PDB file of C-alpha atoms and ligand atoms in Angstrom:
ATOM      1  CA  MET Q   1     -56.169  52.881 -15.361  1.00 98.00           C
ATOM      2  CA  ASP Q   2     -57.493  54.627 -12.504  1.00 98.00           C
ATOM      3  CA  ILE Q   3     -57.693  58.639 -13.956  1.00 98.00           C
ATOM      4  CA  ALA Q   4     -58.794  61.555 -12.508  1.00 99.00           C
ATOM      5  CA  VAL Q   5     -59.758  64.947 -14.530  1.00 99.00           C
ATOM      6  CA  LEU Q   6     -59.577  67.988 -12.886  1.00 99.00           C
ATOM      7  CA  GLY Q   7     -62.189  70.301 -14.334  1.00 98.00           C
ATOM      8  CA  THR Q   8     -65.606  70.427 -15.028  1.00 98.00           C
ATOM      9  CA  GLY Q   9     -65.892  72.402 -17.850  1.00 98.00           C
ATOM     10  CA  SER Q  10     -66.616  71.616 -21.795  1.00 98.00           C
ATOM     11  CA  ALA Q  11     -63.140  70.614 -21.966  1.00 98.00           C
ATOM     12  CA  GLY Q  12     -62.821  68.207 -18.621  1.00 98.00           C
ATOM     13  CA  ARG Q  13     -65.913  66.559 -19.526  1.00 98.00           C
ATOM     14  CA  THR Q  14     -64.940  65.665 -23.021  1.00 98.00           C
ATOM     15  CA  ILE Q  15     -61.667  64.242 -21.937  1.00 98.00           C
ATOM     16  CA  ALA Q  16     -63.560  61.915 -18.872  1.00 98.00           C
ATOM     17  CA  ALA Q  17     -66.054  60.663 -21.099  1.00 98.00           C
ATOM     18  CA  ARG Q  18     -63.674  59.877 -24.091  1.00 98.00           C
ATOM     19  CA  LEU Q  19     -61.144  58.199 -21.337  1.00 98.00           C
ATOM     20  CA  ALA Q  20     -64.374  56.190 -19.896  1.00 98.00           C
ATOM     21  CA  GLU Q  21     -65.504  55.374 -23.121  1.00 98.00           C
ATOM     22  CA  LEU Q  22     -61.793  53.602 -23.763  1.00 98.00           C
ATOM     23  CA  GLY Q  23     -62.212  51.554 -20.653  1.00 98.00           C
ATOM     24  CA  HIS Q  24     -60.791  53.563 -17.975  1.00 98.00           C
ATOM     25  CA  HIS Q  25     -61.911  54.348 -14.611  1.00 98.00           C
ATOM     26  CA  VAL Q  26     -62.218  57.964 -14.438  1.00 98.00           C
ATOM     27  CA  THR Q  27     -63.370  60.074 -11.523  1.00 98.00           C
ATOM     28  CA  ILE Q  28     -63.735  64.086 -12.639  1.00 98.00           C
ATOM     29  CA  GLY Q  29     -62.773  66.433 -10.115  1.00 98.00           C
ATOM     30  CA  THR Q  30     -64.504  69.758  -9.240  1.00 98.00           C
ATOM     31  CA  ARG Q  31     -64.890  72.259  -5.763  1.00 98.00           C
ATOM     32  CA  ASP Q  32     -68.380  71.183  -4.626  1.00 98.00           C
ATOM     33  CA  PRO Q  33     -69.409  68.053  -6.244  1.00 98.00           C
ATOM     34  CA  GLU Q  34     -73.101  68.605  -5.020  1.00 98.00           C
ATOM     35  CA  GLU Q  35     -73.261  72.024  -6.877  1.00 98.00           C
ATOM     36  CA  THR Q  36     -71.705  71.152  -9.725  1.00 98.00           C
ATOM     37  CA  ALA Q  37     -74.049  68.218 -10.234  1.00 98.00           C
ATOM     38  CA  ALA Q  38     -76.873  70.754 -10.106  1.00 98.00           C
ATOM     39  CA  ARG Q  39     -75.827  72.769 -12.809  1.00 98.00           C
ATOM     40  CA  GLU Q  40     -77.511  72.945 -15.837  1.00 98.00           C
ATOM     41  CA  ASP Q  41     -74.706  71.928 -18.178  1.00 97.00           C
ATOM     42  CA  PHE Q  42     -73.318  69.366 -16.016  1.00 98.00           C
ATOM     43  CA  GLY Q  43     -76.420  67.485 -15.513  1.00 97.00           C
ATOM     44  CA  GLU Q  44     -77.088  67.605 -19.349  1.00 98.00           C
ATOM     45  CA  TRP Q  45     -73.922  66.035 -20.315  1.00 98.00           C
ATOM     46  CA  ALA Q  46     -73.677  63.377 -17.116  1.00 97.00           C
ATOM     47  CA  PRO Q  47     -75.841  61.259 -18.785  1.00 97.00           C
ATOM     48  CA  SER Q  48     -73.871  60.595 -21.692  1.00 96.00           C
ATOM     49  CA  ALA Q  49     -70.791  59.280 -19.353  1.00 97.00           C
ATOM     50  CA  PRO Q  50     -72.443  57.467 -16.623  1.00 96.00           C
ATOM     51  CA  ASP Q  51     -69.345  55.585 -15.762  1.00 96.00           C
ATOM     52  CA  VAL Q  52     -67.950  58.944 -14.700  1.00 98.00           C
ATOM     53  CA  THR Q  53     -67.735  59.508 -11.360  1.00 98.00           C
ATOM     54  CA  LEU Q  54     -67.880  63.037  -9.912  1.00 98.00           C
ATOM     55  CA  GLY Q  55     -65.773  63.916  -6.714  1.00 98.00           C
ATOM     56  CA  THR Q  56     -63.698  66.585  -5.033  1.00 98.00           C
ATOM     57  CA  PHE Q  57     -60.399  67.611  -6.430  1.00 99.00           C
ATOM     58  CA  GLU Q  58     -58.997  65.986  -3.516  1.00 98.00           C
ATOM     59  CA  ASP Q  59     -60.765  62.863  -3.851  1.00 98.00           C
ATOM     60  CA  ALA Q  60     -60.096  62.300  -7.780  1.00 98.00           C
ATOM     61  CA  ALA Q  61     -56.535  62.733  -7.486  1.00 98.00           C
ATOM     62  CA  ALA Q  62     -56.044  60.419  -4.364  1.00 98.00           C
ATOM     63  CA  ALA Q  63     -57.688  57.814  -6.225  1.00 93.00           C
ATOM     64  CA  ALA Q  64     -55.916  58.350  -9.805  1.00 98.00           C
ATOM     65  CA  GLU Q  65     -52.762  57.063 -10.929  1.00 98.00           C
ATOM     66  CA  LEU Q  66     -52.766  59.887 -13.668  1.00 98.00           C
ATOM     67  CA  ILE Q  67     -54.084  63.104 -13.503  1.00 99.00           C
ATOM     68  CA  PHE Q  68     -55.572  65.430 -16.050  1.00 99.00           C
ATOM     69  CA  LEU Q  69     -55.350  69.288 -15.116  1.00 99.00           C
ATOM     70  CA  VAL Q  70     -58.223  70.944 -17.398  1.00 99.00           C
ATOM     71  CA  THR Q  71     -59.478  74.045 -15.026  1.00 98.00           C
ATOM     72  CA  ASN Q  72     -59.199  77.999 -15.837  1.00 98.00           C
ATOM     73  CA  GLY Q  73     -55.603  78.431 -16.074  1.00 98.00           C
ATOM     74  CA  GLY Q  74     -55.689  81.202 -13.262  1.00 98.00           C
ATOM     75  CA  ALA Q  75     -56.970  78.482 -10.814  1.00 98.00           C
ATOM     76  CA  ALA Q  76     -54.388  75.957 -11.975  1.00 98.00           C
ATOM     77  CA  LEU Q  77     -52.373  76.192  -9.052  1.00 98.00           C
ATOM     78  CA  ASP Q  78     -55.061  76.417  -6.339  1.00 98.00           C
ATOM     79  CA  VAL Q  79     -56.757  73.745  -7.622  1.00 99.00           C
ATOM     80  CA  LEU Q  80     -54.018  71.824  -7.238  1.00 98.00           C
ATOM     81  CA  ASP Q  81     -53.802  72.625  -3.518  1.00 98.00           C
ATOM     82  CA  LEU Q  82     -57.196  71.667  -3.271  1.00 98.00           C
ATOM     83  CA  ALA Q  83     -55.994  68.393  -4.662  1.00 98.00           C
ATOM     84  CA  GLY Q  84     -53.482  67.860  -2.288  1.00 98.00           C
ATOM     85  CA  ALA Q  85     -49.954  68.312  -2.732  1.00 98.00           C
ATOM     86  CA  GLY Q  86     -49.419  64.307  -1.469  1.00 98.00           C
ATOM     87  CA  ASN Q  87     -51.933  63.131  -4.327  1.00 98.00           C
ATOM     88  CA  VAL Q  88     -49.992  64.631  -7.134  1.00 98.00           C
ATOM     89  CA  ALA Q  89     -46.479  63.625  -6.086  1.00 98.00           C
ATOM     90  CA  GLY Q  90     -44.769  61.139  -8.115  1.00 98.00           C
ATOM     91  CA  LYS Q  91     -47.950  60.954 -10.682  1.00 98.00           C
ATOM     92  CA  VAL Q  92     -48.033  61.818 -14.552  1.00 99.00           C
ATOM     93  CA  LEU Q  93     -49.915  65.170 -14.330  1.00 99.00           C
ATOM     94  CA  VAL Q  94     -51.277  66.170 -17.810  1.00 99.00           C
ATOM     95  CA  ASP Q  95     -51.614  70.338 -18.053  1.00 99.00           C
ATOM     96  CA  VAL Q  96     -54.162  70.808 -20.484  1.00 99.00           C
ATOM     97  CA  SER Q  97     -54.750  74.338 -18.916  1.00 98.00           C
ATOM     98  CA  ASN Q  98     -54.147  77.505 -20.904  1.00 98.00           C
ATOM     99  CA  PRO Q  99     -52.924  80.921 -19.009  1.00 98.00           C
ATOM    100  CA  LEU Q 100     -55.748  82.991 -20.578  1.00 98.00           C
ATOM    101  CA  ASP Q 101     -56.860  85.981 -18.973  1.00 98.00           C
ATOM    102  CA  PHE Q 102     -60.098  87.439 -19.975  1.00 96.00           C
ATOM    103  CA  SER Q 103     -60.107  90.337 -17.210  1.00 97.00           C
ATOM    104  CA  ARG Q 104     -59.945  92.988 -20.274  1.00 96.00           C
ATOM    105  CA  GLY Q 105     -62.427  91.052 -22.386  1.00 96.00           C
ATOM    106  CA  PHE Q 106     -61.679  89.204 -25.784  1.00 93.00           C
ATOM    107  CA  PRO Q 107     -59.446  88.405 -27.157  1.00 94.00           C
ATOM    108  CA  PRO Q 108     -57.795  87.286 -23.957  1.00 97.00           C
ATOM    109  CA  THR Q 109     -53.863  87.987 -23.058  1.00 98.00           C
ATOM    110  CA  LEU Q 110     -51.535  85.449 -21.700  1.00 98.00           C
ATOM    111  CA  PHE Q 111     -50.517  86.143 -18.109  1.00 98.00           C
ATOM    112  CA  VAL Q 112     -47.628  84.018 -18.237  1.00 98.00           C
ATOM    113  CA  LYS Q 113     -45.288  83.970 -21.290  1.00 98.00           C
ATOM    114  CA  ASP Q 114     -41.631  84.439 -22.961  1.00 97.00           C
ATOM    115  CA  GLU Q 115     -39.711  83.574 -20.101  1.00 98.00           C
ATOM    116  CA  ASP Q 116     -42.016  81.244 -18.313  1.00 98.00           C
ATOM    117  CA  SER Q 117     -45.203  79.376 -18.551  1.00 99.00           C
ATOM    118  CA  LEU Q 118     -48.361  77.942 -16.560  1.00 99.00           C
ATOM    119  CA  ALA Q 119     -46.843  74.213 -17.044  1.00 99.00           C
ATOM    120  CA  GLU Q 120     -43.492  75.788 -15.412  1.00 99.00           C
ATOM    121  CA  ARG Q 121     -45.463  76.968 -12.714  1.00 99.00           C
ATOM    122  CA  VAL Q 122     -47.094  73.903 -12.098  1.00 99.00           C
ATOM    123  CA  GLN Q 123     -44.021  71.903 -12.498  1.00 99.00           C
ATOM    124  CA  ARG Q 124     -42.046  74.098  -9.801  1.00 98.00           C
ATOM    125  CA  ALA Q 125     -45.252  73.973  -7.403  1.00 98.00           C
ATOM    126  CA  HIS Q 126     -45.099  70.329  -7.339  1.00 98.00           C
ATOM    127  CA  PRO Q 127     -41.742  69.421  -7.958  1.00 98.00           C
ATOM    128  CA  ASP Q 128     -42.141  65.748  -7.575  1.00 98.00           C
ATOM    129  CA  ALA Q 129     -45.280  65.292 -10.314  1.00 98.00           C
ATOM    130  CA  ARG Q 130     -44.322  64.322 -13.751  1.00 99.00           C
ATOM    131  CA  VAL Q 131     -45.957  67.150 -15.656  1.00 99.00           C
ATOM    132  CA  VAL Q 132     -46.611  66.616 -19.326  1.00 99.00           C
ATOM    133  CA  LYS Q 133     -48.149  69.519 -21.196  1.00 99.00           C
ATOM    134  CA  SER Q 134     -50.406  68.460 -24.135  1.00 99.00           C
ATOM    135  CA  LEU Q 135     -53.698  68.918 -25.879  1.00 99.00           C
ATOM    136  CA  SER Q 136     -53.928  72.532 -25.147  1.00 98.00           C
ATOM    137  CA  THR Q 137     -53.498  73.560 -29.007  1.00 98.00           C
ATOM    138  CA  MET Q 138     -56.912  72.653 -29.706  1.00 98.00           C
ATOM    139  CA  ASN Q 139     -60.387  72.424 -29.419  1.00 98.00           C
ATOM    140  CA  ALA Q 140     -61.690  69.802 -26.918  1.00 98.00           C
ATOM    141  CA  SER Q 141     -63.462  67.607 -29.501  1.00 98.00           C
ATOM    142  CA  VAL Q 142     -60.419  67.501 -31.571  1.00 98.00           C
ATOM    143  CA  MET Q 143     -58.175  66.587 -28.714  1.00 99.00           C
ATOM    144  CA  VAL Q 144     -60.272  63.514 -28.168  1.00 98.00           C
ATOM    145  CA  ARG Q 145     -61.493  62.366 -31.817  1.00 98.00           C
ATOM    146  CA  PRO Q 146     -58.455  64.085 -34.234  1.00 98.00           C
ATOM    147  CA  ALA Q 147     -59.519  61.548 -36.832  1.00 98.00           C
ATOM    148  CA  ASP Q 148     -63.018  63.677 -37.130  1.00 98.00           C
ATOM    149  CA  LEU Q 149     -60.936  66.292 -38.882  1.00 98.00           C
ATOM    150  CA  GLY Q 150     -60.423  63.671 -41.926  1.00 98.00           C
ATOM    151  CA  GLU Q 151     -56.471  64.067 -41.682  1.00 97.00           C
ATOM    152  CA  SER Q 152     -53.485  63.367 -40.017  1.00 98.00           C
ATOM    153  CA  THR Q 153     -52.758  66.485 -37.636  1.00 98.00           C
ATOM    154  CA  SER Q 154     -50.149  67.328 -34.915  1.00 99.00           C
ATOM    155  CA  VAL Q 155     -50.015  67.162 -31.362  1.00 99.00           C
ATOM    156  CA  PHE Q 156     -47.287  68.195 -28.779  1.00 99.00           C
ATOM    157  CA  VAL Q 157     -45.832  66.755 -25.636  1.00 99.00           C
ATOM    158  CA  SER Q 158     -43.382  69.008 -23.011  1.00 99.00           C
ATOM    159  CA  GLY Q 159     -41.705  67.386 -20.090  1.00 99.00           C
ATOM    160  CA  ASN Q 160     -39.049  66.470 -18.280  1.00 98.00           C
ATOM    161  CA  ASP Q 161     -39.658  63.138 -17.814  1.00 98.00           C
ATOM    162  CA  ALA Q 162     -39.417  60.628 -20.759  1.00 98.00           C
ATOM    163  CA  ASP Q 163     -41.526  57.825 -19.356  1.00 98.00           C
ATOM    164  CA  ALA Q 164     -44.308  60.092 -18.431  1.00 99.00           C
ATOM    165  CA  LYS Q 165     -44.230  61.726 -22.214  1.00 99.00           C
ATOM    166  CA  ALA Q 166     -44.476  58.127 -23.397  1.00 98.00           C
ATOM    167  CA  ALA Q 167     -47.143  57.364 -21.205  1.00 98.00           C
ATOM    168  CA  VAL Q 168     -49.172  60.375 -22.492  1.00 99.00           C
ATOM    169  CA  SER Q 169     -48.312  59.666 -26.006  1.00 98.00           C
ATOM    170  CA  ALA Q 170     -49.966  56.252 -25.575  1.00 98.00           C
ATOM    171  CA  LEU Q 171     -53.036  57.945 -24.073  1.00 98.00           C
ATOM    172  CA  LEU Q 172     -52.742  60.440 -27.013  1.00 99.00           C
ATOM    173  CA  GLU Q 173     -52.534  57.570 -29.525  1.00 98.00           C
ATOM    174  CA  SER Q 174     -55.404  55.727 -28.301  1.00 98.00           C
ATOM    175  CA  PHE Q 175     -57.766  59.090 -28.988  1.00 98.00           C
ATOM    176  CA  GLY Q 176     -56.554  58.610 -32.513  1.00 98.00           C
ATOM    177  CA  HIS Q 177     -53.447  60.918 -32.510  1.00 98.00           C
ATOM    178  CA  ASP Q 178     -51.246  59.847 -34.885  1.00 98.00           C
ATOM    179  CA  ASP Q 179     -48.512  62.496 -34.929  1.00 98.00           C
ATOM    180  CA  VAL Q 180     -47.449  63.161 -31.361  1.00 98.00           C
ATOM    181  CA  ILE Q 181     -44.102  65.490 -31.416  1.00 98.00           C
ATOM    182  CA  ASP Q 182     -41.800  65.884 -28.481  1.00 98.00           C
ATOM    183  CA  LEU Q 183     -40.839  69.170 -28.108  1.00 98.00           C
ATOM    184  CA  GLY Q 184     -38.440  68.380 -25.195  1.00 98.00           C
ATOM    185  CA  ASP Q 185     -38.661  69.828 -21.610  1.00 99.00           C
ATOM    186  CA  ILE Q 186     -40.760  71.511 -19.643  1.00 99.00           C
ATOM    187  CA  THR Q 187     -40.033  74.853 -20.734  1.00 99.00           C
ATOM    188  CA  THR Q 188     -40.786  74.041 -24.447  1.00 99.00           C
ATOM    189  CA  ALA Q 189     -44.561  74.101 -23.166  1.00 99.00           C
ATOM    190  CA  ARG Q 190     -44.018  78.044 -23.425  1.00 98.00           C
ATOM    191  CA  GLY Q 191     -44.375  77.612 -27.454  1.00 98.00           C
ATOM    192  CA  ALA Q 192     -47.517  75.490 -27.289  1.00 98.00           C
ATOM    193  CA  GLU Q 193     -48.890  78.035 -24.495  1.00 98.00           C
ATOM    194  CA  MET Q 194     -47.948  81.383 -26.857  1.00 98.00           C
ATOM    195  CA  TYR Q 195     -49.442  79.454 -30.151  1.00 98.00           C
ATOM    196  CA  LEU Q 196     -52.940  80.539 -28.328  1.00 98.00           C
ATOM    197  CA  PRO Q 197     -53.236  84.161 -29.686  1.00 97.00           C
ATOM    198  CA  LEU Q 198     -53.129  82.669 -33.076  1.00 98.00           C
ATOM    199  CA  TRP Q 199     -55.512  79.803 -32.501  1.00 98.00           C
ATOM    200  CA  LEU Q 200     -58.241  82.082 -31.193  1.00 98.00           C
ATOM    201  CA  ARG Q 201     -57.891  84.432 -34.458  1.00 97.00           C
ATOM    202  CA  LEU Q 202     -57.571  81.223 -36.592  1.00 98.00           C
ATOM    203  CA  MET Q 203     -61.016  80.549 -34.797  1.00 98.00           C
ATOM    204  CA  GLY Q 204     -62.691  83.840 -35.905  1.00 97.00           C
ATOM    205  CA  GLY Q 205     -61.161  83.853 -39.375  1.00 98.00           C
ATOM    206  CA  LEU Q 206     -62.256  80.127 -39.861  1.00 98.00           C
ATOM    207  CA  GLY Q 207     -65.838  80.376 -37.851  1.00 98.00           C
ATOM    208  CA  THR Q 208     -65.102  77.123 -36.440  1.00 98.00           C
ATOM    209  CA  ALA Q 209     -62.906  75.733 -33.486  1.00 98.00           C
ATOM    210  CA  SER Q 210     -62.500  72.259 -35.523  1.00 98.00           C
ATOM    211  CA  PHE Q 211     -59.311  72.515 -36.926  1.00 98.00           C
ATOM    212  CA  ASN Q 212     -55.514  71.527 -36.093  1.00 98.00           C
ATOM    213  CA  ILE Q 213     -51.878  72.241 -37.035  1.00 98.00           C
ATOM    214  CA  LYS Q 214     -50.420  69.830 -39.236  1.00 98.00           C
ATOM    215  CA  VAL Q 215     -46.758  69.982 -39.227  1.00 98.00           C
ATOM    216  CA  VAL Q 216     -45.534  68.972 -42.646  1.00 98.00           C
ATOM    217  CA  ARG Q 217     -41.637  67.859 -42.978  1.00 97.00           C
TER     218      ARG Q 217
HETATM  219  N1  NAP W 301     -62.423  74.119 -23.616  1.00 93.28           N
HETATM  220  C1  NAP W 301     -61.577  73.695 -24.952  1.00 93.28           C
HETATM  221  O1  NAP W 301     -61.897  73.381 -25.800  1.00 93.28           O
HETATM  222  C2  NAP W 301     -60.122  73.867 -24.239  1.00 93.28           C
HETATM  223  C3  NAP W 301     -59.357  73.406 -25.504  1.00 93.28           C
HETATM  224  C4  NAP W 301     -57.984  73.801 -25.060  1.00 93.28           C
HETATM  225  C5  NAP W 301     -57.639  73.843 -23.962  1.00 93.28           C
HETATM  226  N2  NAP W 301     -58.831  74.280 -22.742  1.00 93.28           N
HETATM  227  C6  NAP W 301     -58.066  74.838 -21.573  1.00 93.28           C
HETATM  228  O2  NAP W 301     -58.764  73.686 -20.778  1.00 93.28           O
HETATM  229  C7  NAP W 301     -59.091  74.313 -19.380  1.00 93.28           C
HETATM  230  C8  NAP W 301     -60.253  73.969 -19.191  1.00 93.28           C
HETATM  231  O3  NAP W 301     -61.228  74.845 -19.974  1.00 93.28           O
HETATM  232  P1  NAP W 301     -62.964  74.433 -19.839  1.00 93.28           P
HETATM  233  O4  NAP W 301     -63.452  75.295 -21.145  1.00 93.28           O
HETATM  234  O5  NAP W 301     -63.294  73.216 -20.199  1.00 93.28           O
HETATM  235  O6  NAP W 301     -63.292  75.104 -18.384  1.00 93.28           O
HETATM  236  P2  NAP W 301     -63.238  76.448 -17.796  1.00 93.28           P
HETATM  237  O7  NAP W 301     -64.325  77.077 -17.585  1.00 93.28           O
HETATM  238  O8  NAP W 301     -61.678  77.263 -18.226  1.00 93.28           O
HETATM  239  O9  NAP W 301     -62.624  75.802 -16.205  1.00 93.28           O
HETATM  240  C9  NAP W 301     -63.650  75.062 -15.455  1.00 93.28           C
HETATM  241  C10 NAP W 301     -63.048  74.506 -14.181  1.00 93.28           C
HETATM  242  O10 NAP W 301     -62.077  75.720 -13.697  1.00 93.28           O
HETATM  243  C11 NAP W 301     -62.277  75.459 -12.463  1.00 93.28           C
HETATM  244  N3  NAP W 301     -62.273  76.971 -11.615  1.00 93.28           N
HETATM  245  C12 NAP W 301     -62.731  77.750 -12.196  1.00 93.28           C
HETATM  246  N4  NAP W 301     -62.478  78.758 -11.175  1.00 93.28           N
HETATM  247  C13 NAP W 301     -61.887  78.525 -10.015  1.00 93.28           C
HETATM  248  C14 NAP W 301     -61.562  78.718  -8.955  1.00 93.28           C
HETATM  249  N5  NAP W 301     -61.552  80.167  -8.571  1.00 93.28           N
HETATM  250  N6  NAP W 301     -60.797  78.066  -8.115  1.00 93.28           N
HETATM  251  C15 NAP W 301     -60.957  76.634  -8.308  1.00 93.28           C
HETATM  252  N7  NAP W 301     -61.023  75.848  -9.818  1.00 93.28           N
HETATM  253  C16 NAP W 301     -61.807  77.015 -10.279  1.00 93.28           C
HETATM  254  C17 NAP W 301     -63.663  75.004 -12.245  1.00 93.28           C
HETATM  255  O11 NAP W 301     -64.088  74.308 -10.886  1.00 93.28           O
HETATM  256  P3  NAP W 301     -65.574  73.774 -10.714  1.00 93.28           P
HETATM  257  O12 NAP W 301     -65.520  72.377 -11.011  1.00 93.28           O
HETATM  258  O13 NAP W 301     -65.346  73.460  -8.918  1.00 93.28           O
HETATM  259  O14 NAP W 301     -66.264  74.713 -10.915  1.00 93.28           O
HETATM  260  C18 NAP W 301     -63.930  74.256 -13.341  1.00 93.28           C
HETATM  261  O15 NAP W 301     -63.774  72.771 -12.694  1.00 93.28           O
HETATM  262  C19 NAP W 301     -58.744  75.933 -19.578  1.00 93.28           C
HETATM  263  O16 NAP W 301     -57.709  76.506 -19.334  1.00 93.28           O
HETATM  264  C20 NAP W 301     -58.777  75.893 -21.277  1.00 93.28           C
HETATM  265  O17 NAP W 301     -57.752  76.808 -21.425  1.00 93.28           O
HETATM  266  C21 NAP W 301     -59.933  74.579 -23.293  1.00 93.28           C
END
C-alpha cells in the first residue's frame, strides 16, 4: 500500500520504518525535506530505512492511500493544512498524535480533553477524512513491535467509519497486535487521549517506556 507518515520525530520514523519493512511504499512527510535530511537524528536513522522516501507533507499525502498523522499535537491541524485538504479527503487518516502542552514544563497538560479531543478536532476540520485514533497510548517501539513485550497487550481504535477501523486493525495486526479493541466512534478518542497523564506517571514510576495496557476480561 502507498502510505504517508506525516511526522519525522521518533514515532513517525519508527512507524515509517516498520511499514516499509512490511513491504509498504512509504513517504515520510515534513515541512522542509532539505532541512530535515540535514538533521543529525534523521541522518542517523535514514540508512536503517533506505526504502522510505522523504517529502513535503503535501507530496506525502498526495501519493498516499492511507495517512498516519504523527506530528506534535499542537501542530496537527496546521500539518493537515500543509498536506492539503484535497489530499486527505476520502482517505483513512490514523491519528497517533497526543494533545500535549509542554508550555509549563513537565509533566505536560492536555490542551483539549473531557468534552472534546484532538482526534475530533481533526475529524471536524476534515469531515471527508476517515479518521481513526490509534496507537497513541504506547511508546513508538511498542506500537510497531508489541510482541517484544513478551505477552499480549491491548491497542484501541476509535472512529466513525467501520471500514476504516477494519483497515487500521489489519495494519495493527501486521505489526503484531493481537488484541485490538474498538472503543466506538471518534468521541471515544477522548478516553485514549486522557490516558496520557497516567502513561507519563507509569513511565516515571517504572523507569521505562516499554510497557503497555493489557485489558483482562
Ligand atoms: N514518541 C513516541 O514514542 C510517541 C508515542 C505515542 C504518541 N506519540 C505522539 O506522536 C506525535 C509525534 O511524536 P514524536 O515524538 O515522534 O515527535 P514530535 O517532536 O512530537 O513531532 C515532530 C513532528 O511535528 C512536526 N511539527 C512540530 N512543530 C510543527 C509546526 N509548528 N508546524 C508543523 N509541523 C510541526 C515536525 O515537523 P518537521 O518534520 O517539519 O520538523 C515533525 O514532523 C506526538 O503527538 C506524540 O504525542 C509519540
